[in-house]
Amino acid sequence: MDKVRFLNLTVEKNERDNFIEKLISIMEDGQIVLGPEVTEFEKNISKACSRKFATGVGSGSDAVYIALSSLNLNKGDEIITTSLSWIATANAVALTGATPVFADINDDLNISPNSVQKLITPKTKAILSVDYTGRLADVRSLVDICNSNNLHLVEDGSQAFGAKRDGYTCGGYGIVSAISHNPMKVLSALGEAGSVLTDDPEIKDRLDSLRYNGTINKEYLVKPSINGRIDTIQAAILNVRLSTFESLIKKRASNAEIYNELLDRRYIQVPKLNANETHVYYTYTILAEKRDQLFTYLQQQNIECKIQHPILMPEQPPFKECTSEITNALKLKAKLISLPIHEKLTRDDIEKVCYAVNKFYSNK
Ligand SMILES: *Cc1c(COP(=O)(O)O)cnc(C)c1O
């Protein structure tokens, strides 16, 4: 039987033709660096995220780093973030010279506001929330905490473009937000890309400078930084994909519904949605008993699954000195497994996965 793939990055003919047309127009135009497609992308994405400004950058990692760097942090400043994310989140903090402090997570796999509250010290400057798996963190509680403690809220929305909760939108909350558009992400380019969003004109100016070595007009240095400019070709691709994005997340949501309906919930826990929430299912991550055996079994059945981040960020050697209580994260990480959810799956594919998962447990 055919393999059920975790990802399928092939590009269908319709889209391919569109991309080729854009590519030809960029080559004819000759504005290869920060061409008009970049300005158009920044306009499109800021509108989609209900923000005043966007800055296109080279990757999601650049985006998180540049977002934090725009706050002019100092060595010794503490940034509270989640313990469960791709390592780029913690790296961005470390690269600014600030110290990451890792909070525990809730059962929705996002940062726990209760845990955050306990970690605030006089050195805390910001909370960096991650919209993990494609759904927003408890933004309302995080906003309250930031307001009462005079902290910045920064969003790593890399996984969740299009997600909403309690009136908040991915890319649209906090002082500055970062999104990744790498090929795995929900709004994806054909290579590396990212965006940074804000409503603050002063921060927007800093973002533009920080994405090009921290300079103004290339020659006047304000603050040392990286070359993090978005590629014009990737911006053009993203403009095309933004126009079809809604149907893509609808398909992912309907895939999730099939899983929710067919999976045997005696042994696994599926993502539980809150009222007023749109989940974009960057991953469909479940909590499973006997996770490692299930993973092996699914592999044998020709089903590609992923165990993402089995090493929590505070467990990585360079961050081991950052010790806080992360009881729930340690408990949940042993059960996490992500099933294929992408928009090119057929109902048959998902039924096959569900059948295999349920069969695994019925044999136990
Ligand atoms: C993917 C991701 C990043 C980094 O994005 P890249 O585009 O791969 O550099 C940062 N944070 C989170 C939460 C991510 O999932």
Coordinates of C-alpha atoms and ligand atoms in Angstrom, one line a residue:
M1 CA 0.0 0.0 0.0
D2 CA 1.1 3.6 -0.6
K3 CA 2.9 5.4 2.1
V4 CA 0.9 8.0 4.0
R5 CA 3.3 10.9 4.1
F6 CA 3.7 13.4 6.9
L7 CA 4.4 16.1 4.4
N8 CA 3.9 16.5 0.7
L9 CA 5.7 19.5 -0.7
T10 CA 4.9 18.9 -4.4
V11 CA 3.4 21.8 -6.2
E12 CA 0.3 21.2 -8.3
K13 CA 0.2 22.4 -11.9
N14 CA -2.1 25.3 -11.4
E15 CA 0.0 26.9 -8.7
R16 CA 3.2 26.0 -10.6
D17 CA 2.1 27.9 -13.6
N18 CA 1.2 30.9 -11.4
F19 CA 4.7 30.8 -9.8
I20 CA 6.5 30.6 -13.2
E21 CA 4.6 33.6 -14.4
K22 CA 5.7 35.6 -11.3
L23 CA 9.3 34.4 -11.7
I24 CA 9.4 35.5 -15.3
S25 CA 8.1 38.9 -14.4
I26 CA 10.7 39.4 -11.6
M27 CA 13.5 38.5 -14.1
E28 CA 12.1 40.8 -16.7
D29 CA 11.8 43.6 -14.2
G30 CA 15.3 43.1 -12.7
Q31 CA 14.3 44.3 -9.2
I32 CA 15.7 41.2 -7.6
V33 CA 16.5 42.6 -4.1
L34 CA 13.5 43.9 -2.1
G35 CA 11.5 44.2 -5.3
P36 CA 7.9 45.5 -5.5
E37 CA 6.7 41.9 -4.6
V38 CA 8.1 42.4 -1.1
T39 CA 6.2 45.6 -0.5
E40 CA 3.1 43.9 -1.8
F41 CA 3.7 40.9 0.5
E42 CA 4.2 43.2 3.5
K43 CA 0.9 44.9 2.7
N44 CA -0.9 41.6 2.2
I45 CA 0.3 40.0 5.4
S46 CA -0.1 43.0 7.6
K47 CA -3.7 43.2 6.4
A48 CA -4.3 39.5 7.0
C49 CA -3.0 39.8 10.6
S50 CA -4.8 43.2 11.3
R51 CA -1.5 44.9 11.8
K52 CA -0.3 48.4 10.6
F53 CA 3.2 47.2 9.5
A54 CA 5.0 44.1 8.3
T55 CA 8.7 43.5 7.5
G56 CA 9.5 40.5 5.3
V57 CA 12.6 38.6 6.5
G58 CA 14.7 35.6 5.5
S59 CA 13.2 33.0 7.8
G60 CA 11.1 32.4 10.9
S61 CA 14.3 32.2 12.9
D62 CA 15.3 35.6 11.6
A63 CA 11.8 36.9 12.4
V64 CA 11.9 35.9 16.0
Y65 CA 15.4 37.2 16.5
I66 CA 14.7 40.5 14.8
A67 CA 11.4 40.9 16.7
L68 CA 13.2 40.5 20.0
S69 CA 16.1 42.6 18.9
S70 CA 13.8 45.5 18.2
L71 CA 13.1 45.7 21.9
N72 CA 16.7 46.7 22.6
L73 CA 17.2 44.1 25.4
N74 CA 20.3 44.1 27.5
K75 CA 22.4 41.2 28.8
G76 CA 20.8 39.9 32.0
D77 CA 17.3 40.7 30.9
E78 CA 15.0 37.7 31.3
I79 CA 12.4 36.6 28.7
I80 CA 9.9 34.1 29.8
T81 CA 8.9 31.6 27.1
T82 CA 7.4 28.1 26.8
S83 CA 9.4 25.0 27.4
L84 CA 7.8 23.2 24.4
S85 CA 8.7 24.6 21.0
W86 CA 11.2 24.3 18.1
I87 CA 14.6 25.4 19.4
A88 CA 14.6 28.5 17.2
T89 CA 12.4 30.2 19.9
A90 CA 14.9 29.9 22.7
N91 CA 17.9 30.5 20.4
A92 CA 16.4 33.9 19.3
V93 CA 16.3 34.9 23.0
A94 CA 19.9 33.8 23.6
L95 CA 21.2 35.5 20.5
T96 CA 19.9 38.9 21.8
G97 CA 22.0 38.4 24.9
A98 CA 19.0 38.0 27.1
T99 CA 18.3 34.9 29.2
P100 CA 15.4 32.6 28.4
V101 CA 13.3 31.4 31.4
F102 CA 11.2 28.4 30.6
A103 CA 7.6 28.2 31.7
D104 CA 5.5 25.0 32.0
I105 CA 2.7 24.2 29.5
N106 CA -1.0 23.5 29.7
D107 CA -2.7 20.5 28.3
D108 CA -3.3 22.4 25.1
L109 CA 0.5 22.3 24.7
N110 CA 0.8 26.1 25.0
I111 CA 2.5 28.2 27.6
S112 CA 0.8 28.2 31.0
P113 CA -0.1 31.7 32.2
N114 CA 0.0 30.4 35.8
S115 CA 3.5 29.2 35.4
V116 CA 4.5 32.5 33.8
Q117 CA 3.2 34.4 36.8
K118 CA 5.5 32.5 39.1
L119 CA 8.6 33.2 37.1
I120 CA 8.4 37.0 36.9
T121 CA 11.3 38.8 38.6
P122 CA 12.6 42.4 38.5
K123 CA 14.7 41.3 35.5
T124 CA 11.8 40.1 33.4
K125 CA 11.4 42.2 30.3
A126 CA 9.0 40.3 28.1
I127 CA 6.9 37.2 27.6
L128 CA 7.6 35.3 24.3
S129 CA 4.5 33.2 23.6
V130 CA 4.5 30.5 20.9
D131 CA 1.3 29.5 19.1
Y132 CA 2.2 25.8 19.3
T133 CA 0.8 23.3 16.8
G134 CA -1.2 26.0 15.0
R135 CA -3.3 27.4 17.8
L136 CA -3.1 30.5 19.8
A137 CA -1.8 30.5 23.4
D138 CA -4.1 31.9 26.1
V139 CA -3.4 35.4 24.8
R140 CA -6.1 37.1 27.0
S141 CA -4.4 35.9 30.2
L142 CA -0.9 36.7 28.9
V143 CA -2.0 40.3 28.0
D144 CA -3.4 40.7 31.5
I145 CA -0.1 39.5 33.1
C146 CA 1.9 41.8 30.8
N147 CA -0.3 44.8 31.6
S148 CA -0.1 44.3 35.4
N149 CA 3.7 43.8 35.4
N150 CA 4.7 46.3 32.7
L151 CA 6.1 43.6 30.4
H152 CA 6.2 43.4 26.6
L153 CA 4.3 40.5 25.0
V154 CA 6.1 39.1 21.9
E155 CA 4.5 36.5 19.7
D156 CA 6.3 33.6 18.0
G157 CA 3.4 32.8 15.6
S158 CA 5.6 30.7 13.3
Q159 CA 3.3 27.7 13.4
A160 CA -0.1 29.4 13.4
F161 CA -0.7 31.9 10.6
G162 CA -4.5 32.1 10.3
A163 CA -5.3 31.0 13.8
K164 CA -7.6 33.0 16.1
R165 CA -8.8 32.9 19.6
D166 CA -10.9 35.3 21.8
G167 CA -10.7 38.0 19.2
Y168 CA -6.9 37.7 18.8
T169 CA -5.3 36.8 15.5
C170 CA -1.9 35.1 14.9
G171 CA 0.6 37.8 14.0
G172 CA -1.7 40.4 15.5
Y173 CA -1.1 40.5 19.2
G174 CA 1.6 41.8 21.5
I175 CA 4.0 44.6 20.7
V176 CA 5.7 42.6 17.9
S177 CA 5.0 39.2 16.2
A178 CA 7.1 36.8 14.2
I179 CA 5.9 34.2 11.6
S180 CA 7.8 31.5 9.7
H181 CA 7.0 30.7 6.1
N182 CA 9.4 27.8 5.7
P183 CA 8.1 25.0 3.4
M184 CA 6.7 23.0 6.3
K185 CA 4.6 25.9 7.7
V186 CA 0.9 26.5 6.9
L187 CA 1.6 29.6 4.8
S188 CA 4.7 28.4 3.1
A189 CA 7.2 29.7 0.6
L190 CA 9.3 27.5 -1.7
G191 CA 12.3 28.1 0.5
E192 CA 13.1 30.1 3.6
A193 CA 11.0 33.2 4.5
G194 CA 9.4 34.9 7.5
S195 CA 7.6 38.0 8.5
V196 CA 7.6 40.4 11.5
L197 CA 4.6 42.4 12.4
T198 CA 3.8 45.4 14.6
D199 CA 1.5 48.4 15.0
D200 CA 4.3 50.7 16.3
P201 CA 6.0 52.9 13.7
E202 CA 9.2 53.2 15.7
I203 CA 9.5 49.4 16.0
K204 CA 8.7 49.1 12.2
D205 CA 11.7 51.4 11.5
R206 CA 13.9 49.3 13.8
L207 CA 12.8 46.0 12.1
D208 CA 13.6 47.4 8.6
S209 CA 17.1 48.4 9.9
L210 CA 17.6 45.1 11.8
R211 CA 16.9 43.0 8.7
Y212 CA 19.8 44.6 6.9
N213 CA 22.8 44.5 9.3
G214 CA 21.2 47.1 11.6
T215 CA 21.9 49.9 9.2
I216 CA 20.1 52.9 7.8
N217 CA 20.7 53.5 4.1
K218 CA 23.2 50.6 4.2
E219 CA 26.0 52.7 5.5
Y220 CA 25.0 54.1 8.9
L221 CA 25.1 51.4 11.6
V222 CA 22.5 51.7 14.4
K223 CA 22.8 48.2 16.0
P224 CA 24.8 45.2 14.9
S225 CA 22.4 42.6 13.2
I226 CA 22.2 40.0 10.5
N227 CA 21.4 40.1 6.8
G228 CA 17.8 38.9 7.2
R229 CA 16.1 40.2 4.0
I230 CA 13.3 38.3 2.4
D231 CA 13.9 37.0 -1.1
T232 CA 11.8 38.7 -3.7
I233 CA 11.0 35.4 -5.3
Q234 CA 9.7 34.0 -2.0
A235 CA 7.6 37.1 -1.4
A236 CA 6.0 36.6 -4.9
I237 CA 5.2 32.9 -4.0
L238 CA 3.7 34.0 -0.7
N239 CA 1.5 36.5 -2.5
V240 CA 0.1 33.8 -4.6
R241 CA -0.4 31.4 -1.7
L242 CA -2.1 34.0 0.5
S243 CA -4.9 34.2 -2.1
T244 CA -5.7 30.5 -1.6
F245 CA -5.0 30.2 2.0
E246 CA -8.5 30.0 3.4
S247 CA -9.3 26.8 1.4
L248 CA -6.1 25.2 2.7
I249 CA -7.0 25.7 6.4
K250 CA -10.5 24.5 5.8
K251 CA -9.1 21.3 4.3
R252 CA -6.8 20.9 7.3
A253 CA -9.7 21.5 9.7
S254 CA -11.9 18.9 7.9
N255 CA -9.0 16.4 8.1
A256 CA -8.8 17.0 11.8
E257 CA -12.6 16.4 12.1
I258 CA -12.2 13.0 10.5
Y259 CA -9.5 12.1 12.9
N260 CA -11.6 13.3 15.9
E261 CA -14.5 11.2 14.7
L262 CA -12.6 8.0 13.9
L263 CA -9.8 7.7 16.5
D264 CA -10.5 5.5 19.5
R265 CA -10.3 8.0 22.3
R266 CA -9.9 5.5 25.1
Y267 CA -6.2 5.5 24.5
I268 CA -5.5 8.8 23.0
Q269 CA -6.4 12.4 23.6
V270 CA -7.1 14.6 20.5
P271 CA -6.8 18.4 20.5
K272 CA -9.7 20.0 22.3
L273 CA -10.8 23.3 20.9
N274 CA -11.9 26.2 23.0
A275 CA -15.0 28.3 22.2
N276 CA -14.1 31.1 19.8
E277 CA -11.0 29.4 18.5
T278 CA -9.7 28.7 15.0
H279 CA -6.9 26.1 14.9
V280 CA -4.9 25.9 11.7
Y281 CA -3.4 22.5 12.4
Y282 CA 0.2 23.1 11.6
T283 CA 0.4 19.7 13.2
Y284 CA -2.3 17.3 14.5
T285 CA -0.7 16.4 17.7
I286 CA -2.3 13.8 20.0
L287 CA -1.4 12.5 23.5
A288 CA -1.0 8.7 23.2
E289 CA -0.5 5.9 25.6
K290 CA 2.5 3.6 24.7
R291 CA 3.6 6.4 22.3
D292 CA 6.9 4.9 21.3
Q293 CA 5.4 1.5 20.4
L294 CA 2.6 3.2 18.5
F295 CA 5.2 5.2 16.5
T296 CA 7.1 2.0 15.5
Y297 CA 3.9 0.3 14.7
L298 CA 2.7 3.1 12.4
Q299 CA 6.1 3.2 10.7
Q300 CA 5.7 -0.5 9.9
Q301 CA 2.2 0.2 8.5
N302 CA 3.8 2.7 6.1
I303 CA 2.5 5.7 7.9
E304 CA 4.8 8.6 8.5
C305 CA 4.4 10.3 11.9
K306 CA 6.6 12.6 13.9
I307 CA 7.7 12.9 17.5
Q308 CA 8.5 16.6 17.6
H309 CA 10.8 18.0 20.2
P310 CA 11.3 15.0 22.5
I311 CA 14.0 17.1 24.1
L312 CA 12.4 20.1 25.7
M313 CA 14.2 23.4 25.2
P314 CA 15.3 23.7 28.9
E315 CA 16.7 20.2 28.6
Q316 CA 19.1 21.2 25.7
P317 CA 22.7 21.4 27.0
P318 CA 23.2 25.2 26.4
F319 CA 19.9 25.9 28.4
K320 CA 20.3 23.4 31.2
E321 CA 21.1 26.1 33.7
C322 CA 17.7 27.6 33.2
T323 CA 15.8 25.5 35.8
S324 CA 12.1 26.1 36.5
E325 CA 9.3 23.7 37.3
I326 CA 8.0 22.2 34.1
T327 CA 6.1 19.2 35.5
N328 CA 3.4 19.1 32.9
A329 CA 5.7 19.5 30.0
L330 CA 7.8 16.6 31.3
K331 CA 4.7 14.5 31.7
L332 CA 3.2 15.3 28.3
K333 CA 6.4 15.1 26.2
A334 CA 6.4 11.3 26.6
K335 CA 3.0 11.0 25.0
L336 CA 3.2 13.5 22.1
I337 CA 2.9 12.2 18.6
S338 CA 1.9 14.1 15.4
L339 CA -0.2 12.4 12.7
P340 CA -0.2 13.5 9.0
I341 CA -2.7 16.4 8.5
H342 CA -1.6 18.2 5.4
E343 CA -4.1 19.4 2.8
K344 CA -3.1 16.8 0.1
L345 CA -4.3 13.9 2.2
T346 CA -7.4 12.0 1.0
R347 CA -10.2 10.7 3.3
D348 CA -8.8 7.3 2.5
D349 CA -5.4 8.2 3.8
I350 CA -6.8 9.5 7.1
E351 CA -9.0 6.4 7.5
K352 CA -6.0 4.3 7.0
V353 CA -4.1 6.1 9.8
C354 CA -7.1 5.8 12.1
Y355 CA -7.6 2.2 11.3
A356 CA -3.9 1.5 12.1
V357 CA -4.0 3.5 15.4
N358 CA -7.1 1.8 16.6
K359 CA -5.8 -1.6 15.6
F360 CA -2.6 -1.0 17.6
Y361 CA -4.6 -0.5 20.8
S362 CA -7.1 -3.3 20.2
N363 CA -4.2 -5.7 20.1
K364 CA -2.9 -4.5 23.5
Ligands
LIG1 C1 9.5 26.9 12.4 C2 9.6 27.7 13.6 C3 10.6 28.7 13.8 C4 11.7 29.0 12.8 O1 11.3 29.2 11.5 P1 12.2 28.9 10.3 O2 11.5 29.6 9.2 O3 12.4 27.5 10.1 O4 13.5 29.6 10.6 C5 10.5 29.4 15.0 N1 9.7 29.1 15.9 C6 8.8 28.2 15.8 C7 7.8 27.9 16.9 C8 8.7 27.4 14.7 O5 7.8 26.4 14.6

